[in-house]
CSV table of N, CA and C in Angstrom, one decimal:
chain,number,residue,atom,x,y,z
A,504,UNK,N,26.8,-13.5,-22.6
A,504,UNK,CA,26.1,-13.5,-23.9
A,504,UNK,C,25.2,-12.6,-24.1
A,505,UNK,N,25.2,-12.0,-25.3
A,505,UNK,CA,24.5,-10.9,-25.9
A,505,UNK,C,23.3,-11.5,-26.6
A,506,UNK,N,22.5,-10.7,-26.8
A,506,UNK,CA,21.3,-11.2,-27.7
A,506,UNK,C,21.5,-10.4,-28.9
A,507,UNK,N,21.7,-11.1,-30.0
A,507,UNK,CA,21.6,-10.6,-31.5
A,507,UNK,C,20.3,-10.3,-31.9
A,508,UNK,N,20.0,-9.1,-31.8
A,508,UNK,CA,18.7,-8.8,-32.1
A,508,UNK,C,18.3,-8.8,-33.4
A,509,UNK,N,19.5,-8.4,-34.4
A,509,UNK,CA,19.2,-8.4,-36.0
A,509,UNK,C,18.9,-9.8,-36.3
A,510,UNK,N,19.7,-11.0,-35.9
A,510,UNK,CA,19.1,-12.3,-35.9
A,510,UNK,C,17.8,-13.0,-35.6
A,511,UNK,N,17.5,-12.4,-34.4
A,511,UNK,CA,16.3,-12.5,-33.7
A,511,UNK,C,15.2,-12.2,-34.4
A,512,UNK,N,15.4,-11.0,-35.2
A,512,UNK,CA,14.3,-10.3,-36.1
A,512,UNK,C,14.3,-11.0,-37.6
A,513,UNK,N,15.1,-11.6,-37.8
A,513,UNK,CA,15.3,-12.4,-39.1
A,513,UNK,C,14.5,-13.6,-38.8
A,514,UNK,N,14.8,-14.4,-37.6
A,514,UNK,CA,13.9,-15.6,-37.3
A,514,UNK,C,12.7,-15.5,-36.6
A,515,UNK,N,12.3,-14.2,-36.7
A,515,UNK,CA,10.9,-14.4,-36.0
A,515,UNK,C,10.8,-14.3,-34.5
A,516,UNK,N,11.9,-13.8,-34.0
A,516,UNK,CA,11.9,-13.9,-32.5
A,516,UNK,C,11.7,-15.3,-31.6
A,517,UNK,N,11.9,-16.4,-32.6
A,517,UNK,CA,12.0,-17.6,-32.1
A,517,UNK,C,12.5,-17.8,-30.7
A,518,UNK,N,13.8,-17.6,-30.5
A,518,UNK,CA,14.5,-17.6,-29.6
A,518,UNK,C,14.3,-16.8,-28.2
A,519,UNK,N,13.5,-15.8,-28.7
A,519,UNK,CA,13.2,-14.8,-27.4
A,519,UNK,C,11.7,-15.0,-26.7
A,520,UNK,N,10.9,-16.0,-26.9
A,520,UNK,CA,9.8,-16.2,-26.4
A,520,UNK,C,9.8,-16.1,-24.9
A,521,UNK,N,9.0,-15.2,-24.3
A,521,UNK,CA,8.9,-15.2,-22.8
A,521,UNK,C,8.6,-16.6,-22.4
A,522,UNK,N,7.6,-17.4,-22.9
A,522,UNK,CA,7.3,-18.6,-22.2
A,522,UNK,C,8.3,-19.2,-22.0
A,523,UNK,N,9.2,-19.5,-23.1
A,523,UNK,CA,10.1,-20.5,-23.2
A,523,UNK,C,11.3,-20.2,-22.2
A,524,UNK,N,11.5,-18.8,-21.7
A,524,UNK,CA,12.3,-18.3,-20.7
A,524,UNK,C,11.9,-18.8,-19.2
A,525,UNK,N,10.9,-19.1,-19.2
A,525,UNK,CA,10.2,-19.4,-17.8
A,525,UNK,C,10.2,-20.8,-17.3
A,526,UNK,N,11.2,-21.3,-17.7
A,526,UNK,CA,11.6,-22.9,-17.5
A,526,UNK,C,12.9,-23.0,-16.3
A,527,UNK,N,13.3,-22.2,-15.7
A,527,UNK,CA,14.3,-21.9,-14.8
A,527,UNK,C,14.1,-21.9,-13.3
A,528,UNK,N,14.7,-22.3,-12.5
A,528,UNK,CA,14.3,-22.1,-11.1
A,528,UNK,C,14.5,-20.8,-10.5
A,529,UNK,N,15.7,-20.3,-11.2
A,529,UNK,CA,16.1,-18.8,-10.7
A,529,UNK,C,15.9,-17.8,-12.1
A,530,UNK,N,15.9,-16.8,-11.9
A,530,UNK,CA,15.9,-15.6,-12.9
A,530,UNK,C,16.7,-14.6,-12.4
A,531,UNK,N,17.7,-14.0,-13.2
A,531,UNK,CA,18.4,-13.0,-12.8
A,531,UNK,C,17.9,-11.6,-13.4
A,532,UNK,N,17.9,-10.7,-12.6
A,532,UNK,CA,17.4,-9.2,-13.4
A,532,UNK,C,18.7,-8.4,-13.1
A,533,UNK,N,19.2,-8.0,-14.4
A,533,UNK,CA,20.6,-7.1,-14.2
A,533,UNK,C,20.3,-6.1,-15.3
A,534,UNK,N,20.1,-4.7,-14.9
A,534,UNK,CA,20.2,-3.6,-15.8
A,534,UNK,C,21.2,-3.7,-16.7
A,535,UNK,N,21.0,-2.9,-17.9
A,535,UNK,CA,22.3,-2.5,-18.7
A,535,UNK,C,22.8,-1.4,-18.3
A,536,UNK,N,22.7,-0.9,-19.4
A,536,UNK,CA,23.3,0.8,-19.2
A,536,UNK,C,22.2,1.7,-19.0
A,537,UNK,N,20.9,1.4,-19.0
A,537,UNK,CA,19.8,2.2,-18.7
A,537,UNK,C,18.6,1.1,-18.1
A,538,UNK,N,17.6,2.0,-17.8
A,538,UNK,CA,16.3,1.4,-17.3
A,538,UNK,C,16.0,0.1,-18.3
A,539,UNK,N,15.5,-0.9,-17.8
A,539,UNK,CA,15.3,-2.2,-18.5
A,539,UNK,C,13.8,-2.6,-18.1
A,540,UNK,N,13.0,-3.1,-19.3
A,540,UNK,CA,11.8,-3.2,-19.1
A,540,UNK,C,11.4,-5.0,-18.6
A,541,UNK,N,12.5,-5.5,-18.6
A,541,UNK,CA,12.3,-6.8,-18.2
A,541,UNK,C,11.9,-7.3,-16.9
A,542,UNK,N,12.0,-6.5,-16.0
A,542,UNK,CA,11.7,-7.2,-14.8
A,542,UNK,C,10.5,-7.4,-14.5
A,543,UNK,N,9.4,-7.0,-15.0
A,543,UNK,CA,8.0,-7.3,-14.9
A,543,UNK,C,7.7,-8.9,-15.4
A,544,UNK,N,8.7,-9.0,-16.5
A,544,UNK,CA,8.6,-10.3,-17.3
A,544,UNK,C,9.3,-11.2,-16.4
A,545,UNK,N,10.3,-11.2,-15.8
A,545,UNK,CA,11.2,-12.1,-15.0
A,545,UNK,C,10.2,-12.5,-13.6
A,546,UNK,N,9.8,-11.5,-13.2
A,546,UNK,CA,8.7,-11.7,-12.0
A,546,UNK,C,7.4,-12.5,-12.5
A,547,UNK,N,7.0,-12.1,-13.5
A,547,UNK,CA,5.9,-12.9,-13.9
A,547,UNK,C,6.2,-14.5,-14.1
A,548,UNK,N,7.4,-14.8,-14.2
A,548,UNK,CA,7.6,-16.2,-14.6
A,548,UNK,C,7.3,-17.3,-13.3
A,549,UNK,N,7.2,-16.7,-12.4
A,549,UNK,CA,7.3,-17.4,-11.1
A,549,UNK,C,8.3,-18.3,-10.7
A,550,UNK,N,9.6,-17.8,-11.2
A,550,UNK,CA,10.8,-18.5,-10.5
A,550,UNK,C,11.3,-17.5,-9.6
A,551,UNK,N,12.1,-17.7,-8.6
A,551,UNK,CA,12.7,-16.8,-7.9
A,551,UNK,C,13.5,-16.1,-8.6
A,552,UNK,N,13.3,-14.8,-8.5
A,552,UNK,CA,14.1,-13.7,-9.1
A,552,UNK,C,15.0,-13.0,-8.3
A,553,UNK,N,16.2,-13.1,-8.8
A,553,UNK,CA,17.6,-12.5,-8.2
A,553,UNK,C,17.6,-11.0,-8.7
A,554,UNK,N,17.1,-10.3,-7.9
A,554,UNK,CA,17.5,-8.8,-8.3
A,554,UNK,C,18.7,-8.0,-8.1
A,555,UNK,N,19.7,-7.9,-9.0
A,555,UNK,CA,20.9,-7.0,-9.1
A,555,UNK,C,20.6,-5.9,-8.6
A,556,UNK,N,21.1,-5.1,-7.4
A,556,UNK,CA,20.8,-3.7,-7.0
A,556,UNK,C,20.2,-2.9,-8.3
A,557,UNK,N,19.0,-2.6,-8.5
A,557,UNK,CA,18.7,-1.9,-9.8
A,557,UNK,C,18.9,-0.3,-9.3
A,558,UNK,N,19.3,0.6,-10.2
A,558,UNK,CA,19.5,1.9,-10.2
A,558,UNK,C,18.4,2.7,-10.6
A,559,UNK,N,17.4,1.8,-11.5
A,559,UNK,CA,16.1,2.7,-12.0
A,559,UNK,C,15.1,2.1,-11.3
A,560,UNK,N,14.0,2.6,-11.0
A,560,UNK,CA,12.6,2.2,-10.2
A,560,UNK,C,11.5,2.2,-11.5
A,561,UNK,N,10.9,1.2,-11.2
A,561,UNK,CA,9.8,1.0,-12.1
A,561,UNK,C,8.3,1.5,-11.1
A,562,UNK,N,7.3,1.4,-11.9
A,562,UNK,CA,6.0,1.8,-11.2
A,562,UNK,C,5.6,0.8,-10.2
A,563,UNK,N,6.2,-0.4,-10.4
A,563,UNK,CA,5.5,-1.1,-9.1
A,563,UNK,C,6.8,-1.6,-8.2
A,564,UNK,N,7.9,-0.7,-8.1
A,564,UNK,CA,8.9,-1.1,-7.5
A,564,UNK,C,8.6,-1.2,-5.8
A,565,UNK,N,7.9,-0.2,-5.8
A,565,UNK,CA,7.7,0.1,-4.1
A,565,UNK,C,6.8,-1.0,-3.7
A,566,UNK,N,6.3,-2.1,-4.6
A,566,UNK,CA,5.6,-3.1,-3.9
A,566,UNK,C,6.7,-4.5,-3.9
A,567,UNK,N,8.0,-4.3,-4.1
A,567,UNK,CA,8.9,-5.3,-4.1
A,567,UNK,C,9.5,-5.4,-2.6
A,568,UNK,N,9.4,-6.5,-2.2
A,568,UNK,CA,9.8,-6.7,-0.6
A,568,UNK,C,11.2,-7.7,-0.6
A,569,UNK,N,12.1,-7.5,-0.5
A,569,UNK,CA,13.4,-8.5,-0.3
A,569,UNK,C,12.8,-9.7,0.4
A,570,UNK,N,13.4,-10.7,-0.2
A,570,UNK,CA,13.1,-12.2,0.5
A,570,UNK,C,11.6,-12.5,0.8
A,571,UNK,N,10.9,-11.8,-0.1
A,571,UNK,CA,9.4,-11.9,0.0
A,571,UNK,C,8.9,-12.5,-1.2
A,572,UNK,N,9.0,-11.4,-2.1
A,572,UNK,CA,8.9,-11.5,-3.6
A,572,UNK,C,9.8,-11.7,-4.8
A,573,UNK,N,11.2,-11.3,-4.3
A,573,UNK,CA,12.5,-11.4,-4.7
A,573,UNK,C,13.5,-11.7,-3.9
A,574,UNK,N,14.9,-12.0,-4.3
A,574,UNK,CA,16.0,-11.8,-3.7
A,574,UNK,C,16.8,-11.0,-4.0
A,575,UNK,N,17.4,-10.1,-3.1
A,575,UNK,CA,18.1,-9.1,-3.5
A,575,UNK,C,19.6,-9.5,-3.9
A,576,UNK,N,20.4,-8.9,-4.9
A,576,UNK,CA,21.8,-9.2,-4.9
A,576,UNK,C,22.5,-8.0,-5.0
A,577,UNK,N,23.6,-7.8,-4.3
A,577,UNK,CA,24.4,-6.8,-3.9
A,577,UNK,C,25.4,-6.7,-5.2
A,578,UNK,N,25.8,-5.5,-5.9
A,578,UNK,CA,26.9,-5.3,-6.6
A,578,UNK,C,27.9,-5.4,-6.2
A,579,UNK,N,28.3,-5.4,-4.8
A,579,UNK,CA,29.3,-5.4,-4.0
A,579,UNK,C,29.5,-6.9,-3.9
A,580,UNK,N,30.5,-7.9,-4.3
A,580,UNK,CA,30.4,-9.2,-4.1
A,580,UNK,C,29.3,-9.7,-4.8
A,581,UNK,N,29.0,-9.4,-6.0
A,581,UNK,CA,27.9,-9.9,-6.6
A,581,UNK,C,28.0,-11.3,-6.8
A,582,UNK,N,29.0,-12.0,-7.3
A,582,UNK,CA,29.1,-13.3,-7.5
A,582,UNK,C,28.9,-14.3,-6.4
A,583,UNK,N,29.4,-13.6,-5.1
A,583,UNK,CA,29.1,-14.4,-4.0
A,583,UNK,C,27.7,-14.3,-3.6
A,584,UNK,N,27.0,-13.2,-4.0
A,584,UNK,CA,25.5,-12.8,-3.4
A,584,UNK,C,24.7,-13.9,-4.4
A,585,UNK,N,24.9,-14.0,-5.5
A,585,UNK,CA,24.3,-14.9,-6.4
A,585,UNK,C,24.6,-16.2,-5.9
A,586,UNK,N,25.8,-16.7,-5.8
A,586,UNK,CA,26.0,-18.0,-5.2
A,586,UNK,C,25.4,-18.5,-3.8
A,587,UNK,N,25.3,-17.4,-3.0
A,587,UNK,CA,24.7,-17.8,-1.8
A,587,UNK,C,23.1,-17.7,-1.9
A,588,UNK,N,22.6,-17.0,-2.7
A,588,UNK,CA,21.0,-16.9,-3.0
A,588,UNK,C,20.9,-18.3,-3.6
A,589,UNK,N,21.4,-18.7,-4.6
A,589,UNK,CA,21.4,-20.1,-5.1
A,589,UNK,C,21.4,-21.3,-4.0
A,590,UNK,N,22.5,-21.2,-3.3
A,590,UNK,CA,22.8,-22.1,-2.3
A,590,UNK,C,21.6,-22.0,-1.1
A,591,UNK,N,20.9,-21.1,-0.9
A,591,UNK,CA,19.8,-21.0,0.1
A,591,UNK,C,18.8,-21.6,-0.8
A,592,UNK,N,18.4,-21.1,-1.7
A,592,UNK,CA,17.3,-21.8,-2.6
A,592,UNK,C,17.2,-23.1,-2.7
A,593,UNK,N,18.4,-23.7,-3.1
A,593,UNK,CA,18.6,-25.2,-3.3
A,593,UNK,C,18.4,-25.8,-1.8
A,594,UNK,N,18.7,-25.4,-0.7
A,594,UNK,CA,18.6,-25.5,0.7
A,594,UNK,C,17.2,-25.6,1.1
A,595,UNK,N,16.5,-24.7,0.5
A,595,UNK,CA,15.0,-24.4,1.0
A,595,UNK,C,14.1,-24.1,-0.5
A,596,UNK,N,14.1,-25.2,-1.1
A,596,UNK,CA,13.3,-25.3,-2.4
A,596,UNK,C,11.9,-25.0,-2.2
A,597,UNK,N,11.2,-25.2,-1.2
A,597,UNK,CA,9.8,-24.9,-1.0
A,597,UNK,C,9.7,-23.5,-0.8
A,598,UNK,N,10.4,-22.8,0.1
A,598,UNK,CA,10.7,-21.2,0.5
A,598,UNK,C,11.0,-20.6,-0.8
A,599,UNK,N,11.9,-20.9,-1.7
A,599,UNK,CA,12.3,-20.2,-2.8
A,599,UNK,C,11.1,-20.2,-4.0
A,600,UNK,N,10.7,-21.2,-3.9
A,600,UNK,CA,9.2,-21.3,-4.9
A,600,UNK,C,8.3,-20.5,-4.6
A,601,UNK,N,8.2,-20.3,-3.2
A,601,UNK,CA,6.9,-19.3,-2.4
A,601,UNK,C,7.6,-18.0,-3.0
A,602,UNK,N,8.8,-17.2,-2.7
A,602,UNK,CA,9.3,-16.3,-3.0
A,602,UNK,C,8.8,-16.0,-4.8
A,603,UNK,N,9.1,-17.0,-5.5
A,603,UNK,CA,9.0,-16.7,-7.0
A,603,UNK,C,7.4,-16.6,-7.1
A,604,UNK,N,6.6,-17.3,-6.3
A,604,UNK,CA,5.1,-17.2,-6.7
A,604,UNK,C,4.7,-15.9,-6.3
A,605,UNK,N,5.4,-15.5,-5.1
A,605,UNK,CA,4.8,-14.4,-4.5
A,605,UNK,C,5.0,-13.1,-5.5
A,606,UNK,N,6.3,-13.1,-6.2
A,606,UNK,CA,6.6,-12.1,-7.1
A,606,UNK,C,5.7,-12.2,-8.4
A,607,UNK,N,5.3,-13.3,-8.6
A,607,UNK,CA,4.4,-13.4,-10.0
A,607,UNK,C,3.1,-13.2,-9.5
A,608,UNK,N,2.6,-13.5,-8.3
A,608,UNK,CA,1.5,-12.7,-7.8
A,608,UNK,C,1.2,-11.2,-7.4
A,609,UNK,N,2.5,-10.7,-7.2
A,609,UNK,CA,2.7,-9.1,-7.4
A,609,UNK,C,2.1,-8.8,-9.0
A,610,UNK,N,2.9,-9.2,-9.9
A,610,UNK,CA,2.7,-8.8,-11.1
A,610,UNK,C,1.2,-9.1,-11.6
A,611,UNK,N,0.6,-10.2,-11.2
A,611,UNK,CA,-0.8,-10.7,-11.6
A,611,UNK,C,-1.7,-9.6,-11.2
A,612,UNK,N,-1.3,-8.9,-9.7
A,612,UNK,CA,-2.4,-8.0,-9.2
A,612,UNK,C,-2.2,-6.5,-9.7
A,613,UNK,N,-1.2,-6.3,-10.7
A,613,UNK,CA,-1.2,-5.2,-11.0
A,613,UNK,C,-2.1,-4.8,-12.2
A,614,UNK,N,-3.2,-4.2,-12.0
A,614,UNK,CA,-4.1,-3.8,-12.8
A,614,UNK,C,-3.9,-2.5,-13.3
A,615,UNK,N,-4.6,-2.1,-14.2
A,615,UNK,CA,-4.5,-0.6,-14.9
A,615,UNK,C,-4.9,0.5,-13.9
A,616,UNK,N,-5.9,0.2,-12.9
A,616,UNK,CA,-6.0,0.9,-12.0
A,616,UNK,C,-5.0,1.2,-10.9
A,617,UNK,N,-4.2,0.2,-10.9
A,617,UNK,CA,-3.1,0.6,-10.0
A,617,UNK,C,-1.9,1.6,-10.8
A,618,UNK,N,-1.9,1.1,-12.1
A,618,UNK,CA,-1.0,1.9,-13.0
A,618,UNK,C,-1.5,3.6,-12.9
A,619,UNK,N,-2.8,3.5,-13.2
A,619,UNK,CA,-3.3,5.2,-13.3
A,619,UNK,C,-3.1,5.7,-12.0
A,620,UNK,N,-3.3,5.1,-10.9
A,620,UNK,CA,-2.9,5.7,-9.4
A,620,UNK,C,-1.6,6.1,-9.4
A,621,UNK,N,-0.6,5.0,-9.7
A,621,UNK,CA,0.7,5.6,-9.9
A,621,UNK,C,0.9,6.9,-10.8
A,622,UNK,N,0.7,6.9,-12.0
A,622,UNK,CA,0.8,8.0,-12.8
A,622,UNK,C,0.0,9.4,-12.2
A,623,UNK,N,-1.1,9.2,-11.6
A,623,UNK,CA,-1.8,10.2,-10.8
A,623,UNK,C,-0.9,10.9,-9.9
A,624,UNK,N,-0.4,9.8,-8.9
A,624,UNK,CA,0.4,10.1,-7.7
A,624,UNK,C,1.7,10.8,-8.2
A,625,UNK,N,2.4,10.3,-9.3
A,625,UNK,CA,3.5,10.7,-9.7
A,625,UNK,C,3.4,12.1,-10.3
A,626,UNK,N,2.6,12.6,-11.1
A,626,UNK,CA,2.0,13.8,-11.7
A,626,UNK,C,1.9,14.7,-10.8
A,627,UNK,N,0.7,14.4,-9.4
A,627,UNK,CA,0.7,15.3,-8.5
A,627,UNK,C,2.0,15.7,-7.7
A,628,UNK,N,2.9,14.7,-7.4
A,628,UNK,CA,4.2,14.9,-6.7
A,628,UNK,C,4.7,16.1,-7.4
A,629,UNK,N,5.2,15.7,-8.6
A,629,UNK,CA,5.9,16.4,-9.6
A,629,UNK,C,5.1,18.0,-9.7
A,630,UNK,N,4.1,18.0,-9.6
A,630,UNK,CA,3.3,19.4,-9.7
A,630,UNK,C,3.5,20.1,-8.7
A,631,UNK,N,3.6,19.3,-7.4
A,631,UNK,CA,3.9,20.1,-5.9
A,631,UNK,C,5.5,20.7,-6.2
A,632,UNK,N,6.3,20.2,-7.1
A,632,UNK,CA,7.5,20.9,-7.0
A,632,UNK,C,7.8,22.0,-7.8
A,633,UNK,N,6.7,22.1,-8.7
A,633,UNK,CA,6.9,23.3,-9.8
A,633,UNK,C,6.8,24.7,-8.9
A,634,UNK,N,7.6,25.5,-9.6
A,634,UNK,CA,7.3,26.8,-8.8
A,634,UNK,C,7.1,28.0,-9.9
A,635,UNK,N,6.3,27.7,-10.7
A,635,UNK,CA,5.5,28.7,-11.8
A,635,UNK,C,4.3,28.2,-12.2
A,636,UNK,N,3.5,29.1,-12.5
A,636,UNK,CA,2.1,28.6,-13.2
A,636,UNK,C,2.2,29.1,-14.8
A,637,UNK,N,2.2,28.0,-15.3
A,637,UNK,CA,1.9,28.0,-16.8
A,637,UNK,C,0.8,29.0,-17.2
A,638,UNK,N,0.9,29.6,-18.2
A,638,UNK,CA,0.1,30.6,-18.9
A,638,UNK,C,-0.2,30.0,-20.1
A,639,UNK,N,-1.7,29.7,-20.2
A,639,UNK,CA,-1.7,29.4,-21.8
A,639,UNK,C,-1.7,30.4,-22.9
A,640,UNK,N,-1.1,30.3,-24.3
A,640,UNK,CA,-1.0,31.5,-25.1
A,640,UNK,C,-2.5,32.0,-25.3
A,641,UNK,N,-2.4,33.5,-25.7
A,641,UNK,CA,-3.5,34.0,-26.0
A,641,UNK,C,-4.5,33.6,-27.0
A,642,UNK,N,-3.8,32.7,-27.9
A,642,UNK,CA,-4.8,32.1,-29.1
A,642,UNK,C,-5.4,30.6,-28.7
A,643,UNK,N,-5.1,30.4,-27.4
A,643,UNK,CA,-5.7,29.1,-26.7
A,643,UNK,C,-7.1,29.0,-26.7
A,644,UNK,N,-7.8,28.0,-27.1
A,644,UNK,CA,-9.2,28.0,-26.9
A,644,UNK,C,-9.5,26.8,-26.0
A,645,UNK,N,-10.4,26.9,-25.2
A,645,UNK,CA,-10.9,25.7,-24.3
A,645,UNK,C,-11.6,24.7,-24.9
A,646,UNK,N,-11.2,23.4,-24.8
A,646,UNK,CA,-11.8,22.3,-25.2
A,646,UNK,C,-12.8,21.7,-24.2
A,647,UNK,N,-14.0,21.6,-24.4
A,647,UNK,CA,-14.8,20.8,-23.5
A,647,UNK,C,-15.2,19.5,-23.9
A,648,UNK,N,-15.7,18.7,-23.1
A,648,UNK,CA,-15.8,17.2,-23.4
A,648,UNK,C,-17.1,17.3,-24.4
A,649,UNK,N,-17.9,18.1,-24.5
A,649,UNK,CA,-18.9,18.0,-25.4
A,649,UNK,C,-18.5,18.4,-26.8
A,650,UNK,N,-17.5,19.2,-27.0
A,650,UNK,CA,-17.0,19.6,-28.4
A,650,UNK,C,-16.0,18.4,-28.6
A,651,UNK,N,-15.5,17.6,-27.8
A,651,UNK,CA,-14.7,16.4,-28.2
A,651,UNK,C,-15.7,15.4,-28.7
A,652,UNK,N,-16.6,15.1,-28.0
A,652,UNK,CA,-17.5,13.9,-28.2
A,652,UNK,C,-18.4,14.2,-29.4
A,653,UNK,N,-18.8,15.2,-29.6
A,653,UNK,CA,-19.4,15.7,-31.1
A,653,UNK,C,-18.7,15.2,-32.4
A,654,UNK,N,-17.5,15.2,-32.3
A,654,UNK,CA,-16.8,14.7,-33.4
A,654,UNK,C,-16.6,13.3,-33.5
A,655,UNK,N,-16.9,12.6,-32.3
A,655,UNK,CA,-16.3,11.2,-32.3
A,655,UNK,C,-17.5,10.4,-33.0
A,656,UNK,N,-17.1,9.0,-33.5
A,656,UNK,CA,-18.0,8.1,-33.8
A,656,UNK,C,-18.5,7.4,-32.6
A,657,UNK,N,-19.8,6.4,-33.0
A,657,UNK,CA,-20.0,5.7,-31.5
A,657,UNK,C,-18.9,5.1,-30.9
A,658,UNK,N,-18.2,4.2,-31.5
A,658,UNK,CA,-17.1,3.6,-31.1
A,658,UNK,C,-16.1,4.7,-30.3
A,659,UNK,N,-15.8,5.7,-30.9
A,659,UNK,CA,-14.8,6.4,-30.1
A,659,UNK,C,-15.6,7.1,-28.8
A,660,UNK,N,-16.6,7.6,-29.1
A,660,UNK,CA,-17.8,8.0,-28.0
A,660,UNK,C,-17.6,7.1,-26.8
A,661,UNK,N,-17.7,5.7,-27.0
A,661,UNK,CA,-18.1,5.0,-26.0
A,661,UNK,C,-16.3,4.8,-25.4
A,662,UNK,N,-15.4,4.7,-25.9
A,662,UNK,CA,-13.8,4.8,-25.5
A,662,UNK,C,-14.0,6.0,-24.5
A,663,UNK,N,-14.0,7.1,-25.3
A,663,UNK,CA,-13.7,8.5,-24.3
A,663,UNK,C,-14.8,8.7,-23.4
A,664,UNK,N,-15.8,8.1,-23.2
A,664,UNK,CA,-16.6,8.1,-22.1
A,664,UNK,C,-16.2,7.3,-21.0
A,665,UNK,N,-15.9,6.1,-21.5
A,665,UNK,CA,-15.3,5.2,-20.4
A,665,UNK,C,-14.0,5.4,-19.8
A,666,UNK,N,-13.4,6.4,-20.6
A,666,UNK,CA,-11.9,6.7,-20.1
A,666,UNK,C,-11.9,8.0,-19.1
A,667,UNK,N,-13.2,8.5,-19.1
A,667,UNK,CA,-13.4,9.9,-18.6
A,667,UNK,C,-14.0,9.3,-17.0
A,668,UNK,N,-13.1,8.8,-16.3
A,668,UNK,CA,-13.5,8.1,-15.0
A,668,UNK,C,-12.5,8.7,-13.8
A,669,UNK,N,-13.1,8.6,-12.6
A,669,UNK,CA,-11.9,9.2,-11.3
A,669,UNK,C,-11.1,8.1,-11.0
A,670,UNK,N,-9.9,8.3,-10.8
A,670,UNK,CA,-8.9,7.4,-10.3
A,670,UNK,C,-9.6,6.6,-8.7
A,671,UNK,N,-9.2,5.3,-8.9
A,671,UNK,CA,-9.5,4.5,-7.7
A,671,UNK,C,-8.2,4.7,-6.8
A,672,UNK,N,-8.8,5.4,-5.6
A,672,UNK,CA,-8.0,5.4,-4.3
A,672,UNK,C,-7.5,4.2,-3.4
A,673,UNK,N,-7.4,2.9,-4.2
A,673,UNK,CA,-7.0,1.8,-3.6
A,673,UNK,C,-5.6,1.5,-4.2
A,674,UNK,N,-4.5,1.8,-3.4
A,674,UNK,CA,-3.1,1.5,-3.7
A,674,UNK,C,-2.6,0.2,-3.4
A,675,UNK,N,-2.4,-0.6,-4.4
A,675,UNK,CA,-1.7,-1.8,-3.8
A,675,UNK,C,-0.2,-1.6,-3.4
A,676,UNK,N,0.3,-0.7,-4.4
A,676,UNK,CA,1.7,-0.5,-4.0
A,676,UNK,C,2.2,0.4,-2.6
A,677,UNK,N,3.0,-0.1,-2.1
A,677,UNK,CA,3.3,0.7,-0.7
A,677,UNK,C,4.1,1.8,-0.9
A,678,UNK,N,4.0,2.8,-0.3
A,678,UNK,CA,4.8,4.0,-0.2
A,678,UNK,C,5.7,3.9,0.7
A,679,UNK,N,6.8,4.8,0.3
A,679,UNK,CA,8.0,4.7,1.2
A,679,UNK,C,7.7,5.3,2.5
């Protein structure tokens, strides 16, 4: 079944409410032709998430542990893999529920500090791969915090000052 997004838009997305999709014991995550944003929503439901081998990684993917906070599904023998996961879950409903709840807890523990730490880590690692030194154009002018803050109103100033923080060095997401 494919989602008809034009019809959904006309109806105000009444059939696409995330809360109404969290009523099943199992939720399957399958990527389409590209990266999908739905994994975090599927895990947030608290149902046991069946993850079909994803090609793309999300910022929290390193925190995923097979059979701990999701159930892996192989693309080879996919139908059998899904059948076996459901069979196991039906035979062990309490443990299947715990797997779902641990996935939900992983999503609840993802705070902006973790996201910013990931972004800093990603940019730092990417920068280490660069083999050139960017040079600013001769017309560039340095902007300091004072010159930005002097143009800001009180609300903007509070926001700018609160966002000028150092990253938290507490990583919840495990590195490989």
